[in-house]
Short mmCIF file of C-alpha atoms and ligand atoms in Angstrom, two decimals:
data_model
loop_
_atom_site.label_atom_id
_atom_site.label_comp_id
_atom_site.label_asym_id
_atom_site.label_seq_id
_atom_site.Cartn_x
_atom_site.Cartn_y
_atom_site.Cartn_z
CA MET A 141 0.17 0.05 0.00
CA LYS A 142 1.02 3.34 -0.86
CA LYS A 143 0.83 6.79 1.21
CA ILE A 144 0.07 9.85 -1.38
CA GLU A 145 0.38 13.48 0.02
CA LYS A 146 0.62 15.45 -3.13
CA VAL A 147 -1.87 16.03 -5.83
CA THR A 148 0.43 15.77 -8.52
CA GLU A 149 1.63 12.42 -7.43
CA LEU A 150 -2.08 11.24 -7.15
CA ARG A 151 -2.77 12.55 -10.78
CA GLN A 152 0.19 10.96 -12.06
CA THR A 153 -0.71 7.33 -10.33
CA ILE A 154 -4.36 7.59 -11.15
CA SER A 155 -3.35 8.50 -14.69
CA GLN A 156 -1.28 5.23 -14.97
CA LEU A 157 -4.00 3.20 -13.67
CA LYS A 158 -6.48 4.58 -15.95
CA LYS A 159 -4.23 4.05 -18.95
CA LYS A 160 -4.24 0.12 -17.92
CA GLY A 161 -8.15 0.07 -17.76
CA LYS A 162 -8.28 -0.63 -14.09
CA SER A 163 -11.43 0.11 -12.23
CA ILE A 164 -11.06 2.55 -9.48
CA GLY A 165 -13.04 1.88 -5.85
CA TYR A 166 -12.89 5.10 -3.81
CA VAL A 167 -13.46 5.41 0.11
CA PRO A 168 -13.45 9.03 1.24
CA THR A 169 -12.93 9.46 5.28
CA MET A 170 -11.62 11.75 7.72
CA GLY A 171 -9.66 8.95 9.46
CA PHE A 172 -9.34 7.61 12.87
CA LEU A 173 -10.40 4.45 11.49
CA HIS A 174 -12.72 1.99 12.87
CA ASN A 175 -14.65 -1.16 11.80
CA GLY A 176 -17.41 1.38 10.15
CA HIS A 177 -14.80 2.65 7.79
CA LEU A 178 -12.88 -0.54 7.03
CA GLU A 179 -16.25 -2.28 5.97
CA LEU A 180 -16.25 0.41 3.21
CA VAL A 181 -12.69 -0.61 2.34
CA LYS A 182 -13.89 -4.33 2.67
CA GLN A 183 -16.89 -3.80 0.13
CA ALA A 184 -14.42 -1.62 -2.32
CA ARG A 185 -11.88 -4.66 -2.30
CA LYS A 186 -14.55 -6.82 -3.58
CA GLU A 187 -16.04 -4.77 -6.19
CA ASN A 188 -12.82 -3.12 -7.92
CA GLU A 189 -9.31 -3.79 -9.14
CA ILE A 190 -7.68 -0.65 -7.34
CA VAL A 191 -9.05 0.63 -4.00
CA VAL A 192 -8.29 4.27 -2.82
CA MET A 193 -8.93 5.71 0.42
CA SER A 194 -8.77 9.20 1.16
CA ILE A 195 -7.74 10.64 4.63
CA PHE A 196 -8.48 14.35 5.15
CA VAL A 197 -9.91 16.26 7.88
CA ASN A 198 -11.96 18.83 5.96
CA PRO A 199 -11.87 21.95 7.41
CA LEU A 200 -14.61 23.53 5.37
CA GLN A 201 -17.19 21.15 6.79
CA PHE A 202 -16.60 22.31 10.26
CA GLY A 203 -18.36 25.22 11.89
CA PRO A 204 -16.46 27.73 13.85
CA ASN A 205 -17.64 26.02 17.11
CA GLU A 206 -17.17 22.60 16.02
CA ASP A 207 -14.34 19.99 16.33
CA PHE A 208 -11.99 20.72 13.86
CA GLU A 209 -8.84 21.18 15.83
CA ALA A 210 -10.02 18.51 18.32
CA TYR A 211 -10.84 15.93 15.94
CA PRO A 212 -9.30 12.41 16.66
CA ARG A 213 -6.40 11.73 14.31
CA ASN A 214 -4.03 8.80 14.08
CA MET A 215 -2.37 8.61 10.84
CA GLU A 216 0.30 5.63 11.77
CA LYS A 217 -2.51 3.29 12.98
CA ASP A 218 -4.95 4.27 9.96
CA LEU A 219 -2.45 3.51 7.52
CA GLN A 220 -1.73 0.14 9.11
CA LEU A 221 -5.66 -0.82 9.38
CA ALA A 222 -5.87 0.35 5.51
CA GLU A 223 -3.26 -1.80 4.52
CA GLN A 224 -4.64 -4.87 6.43
CA GLU A 225 -8.11 -4.29 4.87
CA GLY A 226 -6.55 -4.39 1.57
CA ALA A 227 -6.50 -0.66 0.12
CA ASP A 228 -3.83 0.13 -2.44
CA PHE A 229 -3.52 3.86 -1.83
CA VAL A 230 -4.07 6.32 0.74
CA PHE A 231 -4.35 9.99 -0.29
CA ALA A 232 -3.56 11.81 2.89
CA PRO A 233 -2.87 15.60 1.93
CA ASP A 234 -2.66 18.71 4.32
CA VAL A 235 -5.07 21.40 4.21
CA GLN A 236 -2.65 23.61 2.31
CA GLU A 237 -2.50 21.05 -0.42
CA MET A 238 -6.40 21.07 -0.75
CA TYR A 239 -6.96 24.62 -0.24
CA GLN A 240 -4.61 27.27 -1.21
CA GLY A 241 -6.08 30.87 -0.41
CA GLU A 242 -9.61 32.25 -0.90
CA PRO A 243 -11.89 30.19 -3.27
CA SER A 244 -13.28 31.90 -6.44
CA ILE A 245 -16.07 29.46 -6.29
CA THR A 246 -18.09 27.97 -3.42
CA LEU A 247 -20.91 25.52 -3.63
CA ASN A 248 -24.05 25.67 -1.84
CA VAL A 249 -26.10 22.71 -1.26
CA THR A 250 -30.02 23.77 -1.74
CA LYS A 251 -31.72 20.40 -1.58
CA ARG A 252 -31.61 17.98 1.22
CA VAL A 253 -30.12 20.25 3.91
CA ASP A 254 -32.80 22.53 5.73
CA VAL A 255 -33.31 19.13 7.95
CA LEU A 256 -31.71 16.91 10.48
CA CYS A 257 -27.92 17.93 10.66
CA GLY A 258 -28.15 20.38 8.21
CA LYS A 259 -30.33 22.39 10.13
CA SER A 260 -28.10 22.72 13.18
CA ARG A 261 -24.96 22.61 11.07
CA PRO A 262 -25.11 25.51 8.60
CA GLY A 263 -22.67 25.17 5.83
CA HIS A 264 -21.82 21.83 6.99
CA PHE A 265 -22.90 20.19 3.68
CA ASP A 266 -21.60 22.85 1.47
CA GLY A 267 -18.08 21.95 2.91
CA VAL A 268 -18.77 18.45 2.16
CA ALA A 269 -19.72 18.90 -1.37
CA THR A 270 -16.89 21.22 -2.17
CA VAL A 271 -14.31 18.53 -0.76
CA LEU A 272 -15.92 15.75 -2.63
CA THR A 273 -16.11 17.45 -5.93
CA LYS A 274 -12.43 18.14 -5.58
CA LEU A 275 -11.68 14.47 -4.56
CA PHE A 276 -13.86 12.83 -7.07
CA ASN A 277 -11.77 15.13 -9.79
CA LEU A 278 -8.62 13.80 -8.53
CA VAL A 279 -9.40 10.04 -7.68
CA GLN A 280 -11.63 9.52 -10.98
CA PRO A 281 -13.55 6.58 -9.20
CA ASP A 282 -15.88 4.11 -10.80
CA LYS A 283 -17.72 3.76 -7.36
CA VAL A 284 -17.61 5.51 -4.17
CA TYR A 285 -18.41 4.03 -1.00
CA PHE A 286 -20.20 6.11 1.70
CA GLY A 287 -21.72 4.65 5.33
CA MET A 288 -25.52 5.00 6.02
CA LYS A 289 -24.48 6.19 9.39
CA ASP A 290 -24.45 9.46 7.51
CA ALA A 291 -27.43 8.91 5.67
CA GLN A 292 -28.09 12.50 5.11
CA GLN A 293 -24.44 12.55 3.57
CA VAL A 294 -25.42 10.09 1.38
CA ALA A 295 -28.32 11.83 -0.01
CA VAL A 296 -26.93 15.09 -0.44
CA VAL A 297 -24.14 13.38 -2.45
CA MET A 298 -26.45 11.50 -4.44
CA GLY A 299 -27.80 15.20 -5.64
CA LEU A 300 -24.01 16.37 -6.16
CA VAL A 301 -23.45 13.32 -8.29
CA ASN A 302 -26.69 13.99 -10.32
CA ASP A 303 -26.39 17.59 -10.60
CA PHE A 304 -22.51 17.65 -11.73
CA GLN A 305 -22.90 14.20 -13.74
CA PHE A 306 -19.82 12.79 -11.92
CA PRO A 307 -19.36 9.31 -13.94
CA LEU A 308 -19.29 7.38 -10.96
CA GLU A 309 -21.79 5.37 -8.95
CA ILE A 310 -22.61 5.68 -5.09
CA VAL A 311 -22.48 2.46 -3.08
CA PRO A 312 -24.11 2.98 0.46
CA VAL A 313 -22.93 0.63 3.11
CA GLN A 314 -25.05 -0.41 6.02
CA THR A 315 -23.82 1.12 9.37
CA VAL A 316 -21.73 -0.91 11.45
CA ARG A 317 -22.72 -1.24 15.00
CA GLU A 318 -20.90 -2.48 18.61
CA GLY A 319 -22.30 -5.55 19.92
CA ASP A 320 -24.50 -3.29 22.05
CA GLY A 321 -26.09 -1.41 19.01
CA LEU A 322 -24.06 2.04 19.29
CA ALA A 323 -23.15 3.04 15.98
CA LYS A 324 -19.32 2.95 15.42
CA SER A 325 -17.96 6.68 15.18
CA SER A 326 -14.66 8.27 15.86
CA ARG A 327 -16.50 10.67 18.04
CA ASN A 328 -17.57 7.86 20.57
CA VAL A 329 -13.75 8.67 21.83
CA TYR A 330 -15.53 11.70 23.51
CA LEU A 331 -18.07 9.74 25.59
CA SER A 332 -17.39 9.43 29.24
CA GLU A 333 -17.57 6.01 30.63
CA ALA A 334 -21.11 6.53 31.78
CA GLU A 335 -22.12 7.96 28.68
CA ARG A 336 -20.66 4.98 26.44
CA GLN A 337 -22.98 2.81 28.69
CA GLU A 338 -25.99 4.80 27.91
CA ALA A 339 -25.60 5.60 24.24
CA PRO A 340 -27.07 2.45 22.88
CA ALA A 341 -30.33 3.78 24.10
CA LEU A 342 -30.22 5.92 20.86
CA TYR A 343 -30.41 2.82 18.42
CA LYS A 344 -32.41 1.01 20.87
CA ALA A 345 -35.04 4.04 20.86
CA LEU A 346 -35.18 4.17 16.71
CA LEU A 347 -36.01 0.50 16.80
CA LYS A 348 -38.78 1.21 19.13
CA GLY A 349 -40.04 3.81 16.54
CA LYS A 350 -39.50 1.82 13.41
CA THR A 351 -41.69 -0.88 15.00
CA LEU A 352 -44.40 1.44 15.89
CA ILE A 353 -44.44 2.59 12.19
CA GLU A 354 -44.35 -0.77 10.89
CA GLN A 355 -47.33 -1.70 13.18
CA GLY A 356 -49.28 0.82 11.43
CA GLU A 357 -48.67 4.09 13.78
CA ARG A 358 -48.84 7.30 11.51
CA ASP A 359 -49.16 10.14 13.74
CA LEU A 360 -45.41 11.79 13.75
CA ASN A 361 -45.68 13.25 17.32
CA THR A 362 -46.62 9.72 18.92
CA ILE A 363 -43.72 8.08 17.12
CA LYS A 364 -41.44 10.70 17.93
CA LYS A 365 -42.53 10.97 21.45
CA ALA A 366 -42.02 7.29 21.85
CA VAL A 367 -38.26 7.71 20.77
CA GLU A 368 -37.92 10.52 22.79
CA GLU A 369 -39.17 8.72 25.80
CA THR A 370 -36.57 5.88 25.49
CA ILE A 371 -33.64 8.53 25.25
CA THR A 372 -34.77 10.47 28.24
CA LYS A 373 -35.14 7.60 30.32
CA GLU A 374 -32.08 5.98 29.66
CA THR A 375 -29.25 8.69 28.97
CA ASN A 376 -28.68 12.04 30.15
CA ALA A 377 -28.24 13.30 26.62
CA GLU A 378 -30.02 16.27 25.50
CA ILE A 379 -31.86 15.64 22.14
CA ASP A 380 -31.14 17.93 19.21
CA TYR A 381 -33.54 16.03 16.86
CA ILE A 382 -36.01 13.26 16.07
CA GLU A 383 -37.28 13.13 12.49
CA ILE A 384 -38.79 10.84 10.12
CA TYR A 385 -38.79 11.49 6.35
CA GLN A 386 -38.86 9.90 2.66
CA TYR A 387 -35.54 8.88 2.17
CA PRO A 388 -33.39 9.94 0.08
CA GLU A 389 -35.71 13.04 -0.66
CA LEU A 390 -35.91 14.00 3.05
CA THR A 391 -39.29 15.28 2.51
CA GLU A 392 -42.30 15.02 5.15
CA PRO A 393 -43.84 11.54 4.91
CA GLU A 394 -46.72 11.81 2.40
CA ASN A 395 -48.12 8.21 1.67
CA TRP A 396 -46.07 6.39 4.16
CA SER A 397 -44.47 4.30 1.22
CA GLY A 398 -41.31 3.52 -0.19
CA ASP A 399 -38.07 4.27 1.46
CA MET A 400 -38.18 5.96 4.86
CA ILE A 401 -35.52 7.25 7.35
CA LEU A 402 -36.09 7.58 11.19
CA ALA A 403 -32.93 9.59 12.33
CA ALA A 404 -32.16 11.29 15.62
CA ALA A 405 -29.18 13.14 17.03
CA VAL A 406 -28.32 13.61 20.49
CA LYS A 407 -25.79 15.69 22.55
CA PHE A 408 -23.88 13.97 25.66
CA SER A 409 -21.16 16.28 27.36
CA LYS A 410 -18.26 16.33 24.64
CA ALA A 411 -20.08 14.03 21.78
CA ARG A 412 -22.84 14.66 19.49
CA LEU A 413 -24.05 11.56 18.15
CA ILE A 414 -26.31 10.84 15.35
CA ASP A 415 -28.00 7.70 14.32
CA ASN A 416 -30.56 6.65 11.82
CA ILE A 417 -32.48 3.53 10.37
CA THR A 418 -33.84 3.62 6.82
CA PHE A 419 -36.50 1.19 6.03
CA ALA A 420 -38.92 0.50 3.10
CA LEU A 421 -42.51 0.54 3.85
P1 LIG B 184 -15.83 9.87 8.29
O1 LIG B 184 -14.47 9.62 8.61
O2 LIG B 184 -16.74 10.25 9.88
O3 LIG B 184 -16.10 11.42 7.72
O4 LIG B 184 -16.32 8.73 7.52
C1 LIG B 184 -15.95 8.14 6.23
C2 LIG B 184 -16.84 7.22 6.07
O5 LIG B 184 -17.14 5.99 6.73
C3 LIG B 184 -18.70 8.02 5.71
O6 LIG B 184 -18.87 7.38 4.35
C4 LIG B 184 -19.10 7.24 6.90
O7 LIG B 184 -20.48 7.27 6.51
C5 LIG B 184 -18.44 5.91 7.09
N1 LIG B 184 -18.71 5.51 8.39
C6 LIG B 184 -18.51 5.93 9.25
N2 LIG B 184 -19.09 5.44 10.71
C7 LIG B 184 -19.73 4.09 9.96
C8 LIG B 184 -20.32 3.14 10.58
N3 LIG B 184 -20.24 3.01 12.04
N4 LIG B 184 -20.79 2.37 9.59
C9 LIG B 184 -20.51 2.24 8.27
N5 LIG B 184 -20.12 3.47 7.77
C10 LIG B 184 -19.50 4.13 8.70
#
């Protein structure tokens, strides 16, 4: 496996691979890898001749009061894990390599962002769309792997790929969880021991909501209340949102048919956790 830090080297490498007609699977990450990230690599490994991962903590997608500086990083261990899982290249540029000076164009995501995390993280998805546009242009992947843990991100990227006609396929991968149900996340390290014990209640609450929907409940407040009840009873976390939408449109449920998402975000003392369940009705 090879680590690449410079754009020029990545371009040369991709150009050679393309000349040889190699298929490229791509896994964008911010590093501090866990089994969730590695599941994306595993799937990419199965479906492509070449697997490229990127590790880049993208400042553009962090708000002024968010954790860009404190975001956990461990490049040495990440490289080991990526290699073990069979990645061929890890592109790990520094911020200067990706962004030089003031941009002359900025992207503004207009759909699927006024709900869920987009609502409380203004500009976040603009930053995601910008960095992915650059990375897609550099890596020129055939398939790109995203985790459904960040289901709104998948929905926004579907819009980006569609609007800008990137010649690639988005492959959504199911959320990887700890044994007790907590979705794996680089930010789980921010949880205190007591919070770590409470945190699986988030998924448990979502499962309860999903069951209610499957049993025929259609009143949004009743469903949200049931989810809220489990979270407040079992944790000291503050609820940011509990929402139900059509997926991937992220519009209000109308006919209660097709793909749906039930999603929630909660704030513990240092960690904001998100989770969701998508299901078909
Ligand atoms: P991040 O490093 O947090 O930007 O995540 C990089 C990719 O890994 C994104 O597509 C995430 O959705 C995905 N990912 C993160 N956590 C998980 C998980 N628990 N299960 C599956 N995919 C995940």
